[in-house]
GROMACS .gro file of C-alpha atoms in nm:
model
  334
    1MET     CA    1   2.205   3.218   0.397
    2PRO     CA    2   2.013   3.269   0.078
    3GLY     CA    3   1.787   3.028  -0.042
    4THR     CA    4   1.499   2.907  -0.275
    5ILE     CA    5   1.123   2.784  -0.147
    6ILE     CA    6   0.884   2.620  -0.372
    7ILE     CA    7   0.531   2.625  -0.286
    8THR     CA    8   0.237   2.425  -0.473
    9GLY     CA    9  -0.075   2.552  -0.501
   10ALA     CA   10   0.015   2.917  -0.407
   11ASN     CA   11  -0.274   3.090  -0.439
   12GLY     CA   12  -0.474   2.880  -0.176
   13SER     CA   13  -0.660   2.963   0.136
   14LEU     CA   14  -0.340   2.834   0.337
   15ALA     CA   15  -0.094   2.929   0.117
   16ILE     CA   16  -0.133   3.292   0.057
   17PRO     CA   17  -0.083   3.380   0.412
   18ALA     CA   18   0.233   3.109   0.475
   19VAL     CA   19   0.392   3.330   0.144
   20GLN     CA   20   0.352   3.648   0.322
   21HIS     CA   21   0.467   3.503   0.644
   22LEU     CA   22   0.783   3.337   0.497
   23LEU     CA   23   0.851   3.712   0.271
   24THR     CA   24   0.794   3.912   0.548
   25LYS     CA   25   0.993   3.754   0.820
   26TYR     CA   26   1.268   3.550   0.621
   27SER     CA   27   1.411   3.833   0.388
   28GLU     CA   28   1.713   3.614   0.283
   29TYR     CA   29   1.494   3.373   0.081
   30THR     CA   30   1.337   3.345  -0.244
   31ALA     CA   31   0.994   3.242  -0.342
   32VAL     CA   32   0.884   3.008  -0.646
   33LEU     CA   33   0.509   3.008  -0.649
   34THR     CA   34   0.325   2.751  -0.823
   35VAL     CA   35  -0.038   2.749  -0.961
   36ARG     CA   36  -0.256   2.601  -1.219
   37ASN     CA   37  -0.332   2.937  -1.354
   38THR     CA   38  -0.134   3.206  -1.386
   39SER     CA   39  -0.355   3.499  -1.521
   40GLU     CA   40  -0.414   3.786  -1.251
   41LEU     CA   41  -0.762   3.739  -1.385
   42ASP     CA   42  -0.822   3.435  -1.185
   43PRO     CA   43  -0.928   3.528  -0.860
   44ASN     CA   44  -0.709   3.354  -0.644
   45THR     CA   45  -0.388   3.423  -0.836
   46GLY     CA   46  -0.506   3.773  -0.840
   47ARG     CA   47  -0.526   3.753  -0.440
   48LEU     CA   48  -0.159   3.610  -0.444
   49HIS     CA   49  -0.022   3.877  -0.672
   50GLU     CA   50  -0.136   4.143  -0.450
   51ALA     CA   51  -0.005   3.970  -0.143
   52ILE     CA   52   0.348   3.930  -0.321
   53ALA     CA   53   0.336   4.319  -0.482
   54PRO     CA   54   0.563   4.445  -0.209
   55PHE     CA   55   0.839   4.137  -0.255
   56LYS     CA   56   0.845   4.123  -0.635
   57SER     CA   57   1.233   4.083  -0.661
   58ARG     CA   58   1.201   3.752  -0.459
   59THR     CA   59   0.929   3.605  -0.611
   60SER     CA   60   0.795   3.454  -0.918
   61VAL     CA   61   0.475   3.285  -0.993
   62ARG     CA   62   0.472   3.001  -1.243
   63ARG     CA   63   0.243   2.716  -1.380
   64LEU     CA   64   0.264   2.389  -1.274
   65ASN     CA   65  -0.042   2.133  -1.306
   66LEU     CA   66   0.015   1.834  -1.102
   67SER     CA   67  -0.217   1.681  -1.309
   68SER     CA   68   0.056   1.611  -1.587
   69LEU     CA   69   0.367   1.413  -1.454
   70ALA     CA   70   0.519   1.591  -1.806
   71GLU     CA   71   0.448   1.933  -1.695
   72VAL     CA   72   0.610   1.845  -1.337
   73LYS     CA   73   0.919   1.687  -1.490
   74ASP     CA   74   0.972   1.985  -1.748
   75PHE     CA   75   0.892   2.236  -1.430
   76ALA     CA   76   1.187   2.036  -1.243
   77GLN     CA   77   1.457   2.074  -1.500
   78ILE     CA   78   1.375   2.455  -1.520
   79VAL     CA   79   1.421   2.496  -1.173
   80ALA     CA   80   1.733   2.272  -1.146
   81THR     CA   81   1.899   2.446  -1.425
   82GLU     CA   82   1.831   2.794  -1.266
   83ILE     CA   83   1.975   2.703  -0.955
   84ALA     CA   84   2.303   2.535  -1.088
   85SER     CA   85   2.334   2.876  -1.326
   86GLY     CA   86   2.308   3.073  -1.015
   87THR     CA   87   1.968   3.243  -1.148
   88LEU     CA   88   1.794   3.067  -0.830
   89PRO     CA   89   1.935   3.037  -0.478
   90PRO     CA   90   2.006   2.653  -0.408
   91LEU     CA   91   1.674   2.493  -0.233
   92LYS     CA   92   1.587   2.549   0.098
   93SER     CA   93   1.250   2.408   0.158
   94ILE     CA   94   0.983   2.238  -0.061
   95ILE     CA   95   0.639   2.298   0.031
   96CYS     CA   96   0.384   2.061  -0.082
   97ASN     CA   97   0.080   2.228  -0.050
   98ALA     CA   98  -0.146   2.186  -0.351
   99TYR     CA   99  -0.438   1.941  -0.318
  100TYR     CA  100  -0.724   1.817  -0.492
  101TRP     CA  101  -1.038   1.645  -0.414
  102ASN     CA  102  -1.393   1.564  -0.557
  103LEU     CA  103  -1.670   1.520  -0.346
  104ALA     CA  104  -1.939   1.588  -0.554
  105GLY     CA  105  -1.863   1.390  -0.893
  106GLU     CA  106  -1.721   1.093  -1.049
  107ALA     CA  107  -1.382   0.988  -1.024
  108GLU     CA  108  -1.135   1.187  -1.247
  109THR     CA  109  -0.861   1.028  -1.430
  110THR     CA  110  -0.515   1.259  -1.544
  111ASP     CA  111  -0.318   1.236  -1.901
  112ASP     CA  112  -0.073   0.985  -1.709
  113ASP     CA  113  -0.424   0.762  -1.670
  114LEU     CA  114  -0.410   0.764  -1.291
  115ASP     CA  115  -0.658   0.890  -1.021
  116LYS     CA  116  -0.647   1.271  -0.989
  117THR     CA  117  -0.699   1.290  -0.643
  118PHE     CA  118  -0.414   1.049  -0.571
  119GLN     CA  119  -0.161   1.195  -0.816
  120VAL     CA  120  -0.222   1.567  -0.726
  121ASN     CA  121  -0.182   1.475  -0.371
  122HIS     CA  122   0.076   1.208  -0.360
  123ILE     CA  123   0.248   1.102  -0.666
  124SER     CA  124   0.351   1.432  -0.821
  125HIS     CA  125   0.464   1.589  -0.504
  126ALA     CA  126   0.668   1.268  -0.503
  127ALA     CA  127   0.794   1.313  -0.839
  128LEU     CA  128   0.886   1.670  -0.772
  129VAL     CA  129   1.064   1.612  -0.476
  130LEU     CA  130   1.270   1.380  -0.606
  131ARG     CA  131   1.373   1.518  -0.920
  132LEU     CA  132   1.495   1.828  -0.721
  133LEU     CA  133   1.678   1.661  -0.434
  134GLY     CA  134   2.002   1.760  -0.635
  135SER     CA  135   1.913   2.126  -0.606
  136PHE     CA  136   1.949   2.168  -0.242
  137ARG     CA  137   2.269   2.304  -0.083
  138PRO     CA  138   2.556   2.099  -0.224
  139SER     CA  139   2.727   2.056   0.114
  140PRO     CA  140   2.565   1.833   0.354
  141GLY     CA  141   2.473   2.003   0.657
  142GLU     CA  142   2.297   1.974   0.976
  143ASP     CA  143   1.997   2.170   0.831
  144LEU     CA  144   2.061   2.117   0.443
  145GLY     CA  145   1.686   2.148   0.363
  146ARG     CA  146   1.323   2.079   0.432
  147ILE     CA  147   1.035   1.889   0.281
  148VAL     CA  148   0.664   1.971   0.392
  149LEU     CA  149   0.419   1.740   0.306
  150PHE     CA  150   0.053   1.755   0.366
  151GLY     CA  151  -0.119   1.504   0.571
  152SER     CA  152  -0.462   1.528   0.727
  153ASP     CA  153  -0.652   1.375   1.058
  154ALA     CA  154  -0.831   1.178   0.734
  155HIS     CA  155  -0.567   0.927   0.713
  156TRP     CA  156  -0.661   0.792   1.058
  157PRO     CA  157  -0.964   0.562   1.048
  158GLY     CA  158  -1.233   0.715   1.268
  159LYS     CA  159  -1.111   1.060   1.327
  160ASN     CA  160  -1.296   1.274   1.048
  161GLY     CA  161  -1.658   1.350   1.051
  162LEU     CA  162  -1.703   1.307   0.678
  163GLU     CA  163  -1.534   0.986   0.664
  164LYS     CA  164  -1.792   0.674   0.547
  165TYR     CA  165  -1.513   0.414   0.474
  166PRO     CA  166  -1.207   0.372   0.667
  167PRO     CA  167  -0.878   0.448   0.475
  168THR     CA  168  -0.642   0.140   0.433
  169ILE     CA  169  -0.394   0.037   0.219
  170PRO     CA  170  -0.497  -0.237  -0.018
  171GLU     CA  171  -0.324  -0.522  -0.109
  172ASP     CA  172  -0.292  -0.436  -0.472
  173LEU     CA  173  -0.162  -0.094  -0.473
  174GLU     CA  174  -0.310  -0.058  -0.846
  175VAL     CA  175  -0.648   0.014  -0.664
  176LEU     CA  176  -0.492   0.348  -0.517
  177VAL     CA  177  -0.471   0.479  -0.883
  178LYS     CA  178  -0.775   0.303  -1.040
  179PRO     CA  179  -1.028   0.304  -0.763
  180PRO     CA  180  -1.348   0.148  -0.838
  181PRO     CA  181  -1.652   0.319  -0.942
  182LYS     CA  182  -1.826   0.558  -0.699
  183ASN     CA  183  -2.181   0.378  -0.746
  184ASP     CA  184  -2.361   0.698  -0.663
  185ASP     CA  185  -2.186   0.749  -0.337
  186LEU     CA  186  -1.997   1.063  -0.465
  187ALA     CA  187  -1.924   1.221  -0.129
  188GLY     CA  188  -1.827   0.902   0.057
  189ARG     CA  189  -1.594   0.767  -0.197
  190GLY     CA  190  -1.458   1.095  -0.307
  191PHE     CA  191  -1.364   1.167   0.050
  192HIS     CA  192  -1.233   0.785   0.088
  193GLN     CA  193  -1.014   0.840  -0.208
  194TYR     CA  194  -0.869   1.194  -0.055
  195ALA     CA  195  -0.820   1.007   0.298
  196LEU     CA  196  -0.621   0.719   0.106
  197SER     CA  197  -0.395   0.970  -0.045
  198LYS     CA  198  -0.335   1.144   0.296
  199LEU     CA  199  -0.239   0.810   0.447
  200ALA     CA  200   0.003   0.735   0.132
  201VAL     CA  201   0.142   1.070   0.181
  202ILE     CA  202   0.254   1.031   0.546
  203MET     CA  203   0.347   0.664   0.452
  204TRP     CA  204   0.588   0.805   0.211
  205MET     CA  205   0.723   1.083   0.433
  206TYR     CA  206   0.857   0.800   0.660
  207ALA     CA  207   1.016   0.609   0.371
  208LEU     CA  208   1.180   0.926   0.241
  209ASN     CA  209   1.307   0.990   0.550
  210ARG     CA  210   1.476   0.650   0.575
  211HIS     CA  211   1.604   0.653   0.218
  212LEU     CA  212   1.765   1.020   0.266
  213SER     CA  213   1.958   0.925   0.553
  214LYS     CA  214   2.108   0.629   0.392
  215ASN     CA  215   2.231   0.864   0.108
  216GLU     CA  216   2.554   1.061   0.235
  217ASN     CA  217   2.519   1.346   0.001
  218LEU     CA  218   2.140   1.392   0.083
  219LYS     CA  219   2.189   1.367   0.494
  220GLY     CA  220   2.046   1.692   0.647
  221ILE     CA  221   1.730   1.713   0.443
  222THR     CA  222   1.448   1.624   0.628
  223ALA     CA  223   1.080   1.585   0.567
  224VAL     CA  224   0.765   1.605   0.768
  225ALA     CA  225   0.388   1.568   0.724
  226ILE     CA  226   0.189   1.823   0.884
  227ASN     CA  227  -0.198   1.797   0.990
  228PRO     CA  228  -0.267   2.153   0.969
  229GLY     CA  229  -0.580   2.136   1.128
  230ASN     CA  230  -0.943   2.197   1.023
  231LEU     CA  231  -0.985   2.518   0.861
  232SER     CA  232  -1.327   2.722   0.934
  233ASP     CA  233  -1.230   2.926   0.594
  234SER     CA  234  -1.067   2.674   0.375
  235ARG     CA  235  -1.237   2.715  -0.008
  236ALA     CA  236  -1.170   2.332  -0.006
  237LEU     CA  237  -1.492   2.317   0.165
  238ARG     CA  238  -1.655   2.489  -0.117
  239THR     CA  239  -1.495   2.329  -0.401
  240ASN     CA  240  -1.618   1.994  -0.546
  241THR     CA  241  -1.825   1.958  -0.274
  242PRO     CA  242  -2.198   1.885  -0.230
  243TRP     CA  243  -2.439   2.161  -0.128
  244ILE     CA  244  -2.477   2.064   0.235
  245LEU     CA  245  -2.109   2.059   0.299
  246ARG     CA  246  -2.100   2.398   0.134
  247SER     CA  247  -2.397   2.535   0.375
  248MET     CA  248  -2.265   2.406   0.645
  249SER     CA  249  -1.946   2.584   0.583
  250ARG     CA  250  -2.105   2.903   0.508
  251PHE     CA  251  -2.393   2.902   0.784
  252ILE     CA  252  -2.241   2.650   1.093
  253ILE     CA  253  -1.824   2.619   1.048
  254ARG     CA  254  -1.759   2.977   0.980
  255PRO     CA  255  -1.959   3.181   1.197
  256LEU     CA  256  -1.970   2.928   1.468
  257LYS     CA  257  -1.558   2.860   1.453
  258PRO     CA  258  -1.503   2.993   1.814
  259LEU     CA  259  -1.734   2.759   1.976
  260LEU     CA  260  -1.625   2.469   1.747
  261SER     CA  261  -1.287   2.538   1.886
  262LEU     CA  262  -1.339   2.457   2.196
  263MET     CA  263  -1.460   2.105   2.110
  264ASP     CA  264  -1.194   2.056   1.833
  265PRO     CA  265  -0.855   2.222   1.914
  266THR     CA  266  -0.737   2.172   1.546
  267MET     CA  267  -1.006   2.403   1.436
  268ARG     CA  268  -0.864   2.730   1.306
  269THR     CA  269  -0.822   2.968   1.030
  270SER     CA  270  -0.597   2.933   0.713
  271ALA     CA  271  -0.412   3.246   0.812
  272GLU     CA  272  -0.318   3.063   1.130
  273ALA     CA  273  -0.232   2.752   0.960
  274GLY     CA  274  -0.025   2.911   0.719
  275VAL     CA  275   0.187   3.075   0.975
  276ASP     CA  276   0.258   2.731   1.108
  277VAL     CA  277   0.362   2.567   0.778
  278ALA     CA  278   0.633   2.858   0.706
  279GLU     CA  279   0.795   2.794   1.025
  280LEU     CA  280   0.788   2.434   0.977
  281ALA     CA  281   0.951   2.499   0.653
  282VAL     CA  282   1.232   2.711   0.745
  283GLY     CA  283   1.203   2.843   1.152
  284GLU     CA  284   1.500   2.774   1.298
  285THR     CA  285   1.316   2.557   1.595
  286TYR     CA  286   1.233   2.296   1.363
  287ALA     CA  287   1.562   2.255   1.177
  288GLY     CA  288   1.636   1.881   1.159
  289GLU     CA  289   1.271   1.779   1.250
  290GLU     CA  290   1.098   1.492   1.054
  291GLY     CA  291   0.813   1.268   1.086
  292PHE     CA  292   0.419   1.357   1.179
  293PHE     CA  293   0.303   1.707   1.316
  294THR     CA  294  -0.030   1.788   1.430
  295LEU     CA  295  -0.037   2.183   1.404
  296LEU     CA  296   0.328   2.262   1.549
  297GLN     CA  297   0.325   1.988   1.775
  298LYS     CA  298   0.508   1.635   1.701
  299ASP     CA  299   0.236   1.328   1.723
  300ASP     CA  300   0.173   0.993   1.633
  301SER     CA  301   0.036   0.895   1.274
  302SER     CA  302  -0.215   0.643   1.241
  303PRO     CA  303  -0.068   0.268   1.316
  304GLU     CA  304  -0.110   0.149   0.992
  305SER     CA  305   0.109   0.437   0.840
  306GLN     CA  306   0.382   0.340   1.090
  307ASP     CA  307   0.427  -0.002   0.906
  308ALA     CA  308   0.749  -0.014   0.778
  309GLU     CA  309   0.729  -0.302   0.520
  310LYS     CA  310   0.395  -0.109   0.371
  311GLN     CA  311   0.597   0.192   0.361
  312GLU     CA  312   0.881   0.036   0.124
  313LYS     CA  313   0.612  -0.135  -0.043
  314LEU     CA  314   0.427   0.204  -0.114
  315TRP     CA  315   0.789   0.372  -0.180
  316LYS     CA  316   0.867   0.118  -0.492
  317LYS     CA  317   0.556   0.158  -0.629
  318THR     CA  318   0.527   0.535  -0.611
  319LEU     CA  319   0.852   0.545  -0.784
  320GLU     CA  320   0.709   0.371  -1.094
  321TRP     CA  321   0.392   0.561  -1.084
  322ALA     CA  322   0.607   0.870  -1.065
  323GLN     CA  323   0.848   0.778  -1.357
  324ILE     CA  324   1.159   0.827  -1.140
  325SER     CA  325   1.478   0.632  -1.281
  326PRO     CA  326   1.800   0.658  -1.136
  327MET     CA  327   1.893   0.912  -1.372
  328ASP     CA  328   1.604   1.129  -1.243
  329THR     CA  329   1.698   1.195  -0.896
  330ALA     CA  330   2.012   1.265  -0.665
  331MET     CA  331   1.897   0.973  -0.441
  332ALA     CA  332   2.062   0.655  -0.507
  333ILE     CA  333   1.765   0.433  -0.570
  334GLU     CA  334   1.698   0.077  -0.651
   0.00000   0.00000   0.00000
């Protein structure tokens, strides 16, 4: 049955192979691909256009800046209208792939006066998902649709080599969106903020599944959070990072990937991860799955991420940050 798949950050290292796999293997689907810069002169967007050239009738590349909640709202309204009118098929999956981190500069604030890392990675994706829940197939079914969120081993204290400050949800949740100054520890504090955003993504995923199950008309939509692995060729290692990490990426991680994979089973290429993400989003094998995955294996997330009380507290605060009222979503919210 035809359906629409939305992928954010669609010109990323992992996203392009995911898009190619989806369009090649699943001919019934239409892809709405969002990027910050839609110009083919942008090298990353240019590569995306090359990848989708054989599938132009089933794809569209659209601008979406996740640093702006106003843009998220406008984009969601346009897509919802197109689905309601039949211009696009109903949603099948939203793949929340876009990310941001800054390990080489001071913390940045968005137009919404929120920390950029936390807004792009968590809040704006939450807003996008909640605004588009009503655009999934109108009749509840066993596999109505899937939402794929991105976690990371960084959410679990002690599991990532870049960690300097263990991530934990503070009592005052406002600290997440208005973090303290980095005080010259750009890499350490920057990675800490990234890890916190991934912890929030995973906690919100659990809460989202709980709330979806309480809404009769949304049963059959499920959410997963995947740790796609440590990607040896990811542009993330060379973007907003200190020279030492860029050098490690070029001279150690990429050349020694086969050896490093023996020590870290999650070390792999972006293309391998992209195929897994695509299958998790629409593959029949994963119909109805929910929860946390490492690669394509169901896994336990950190103990703190499984704290239901903290999940609900974060859920309510996310609604506030994302500017979601009962009028903005098909989900019944208090």
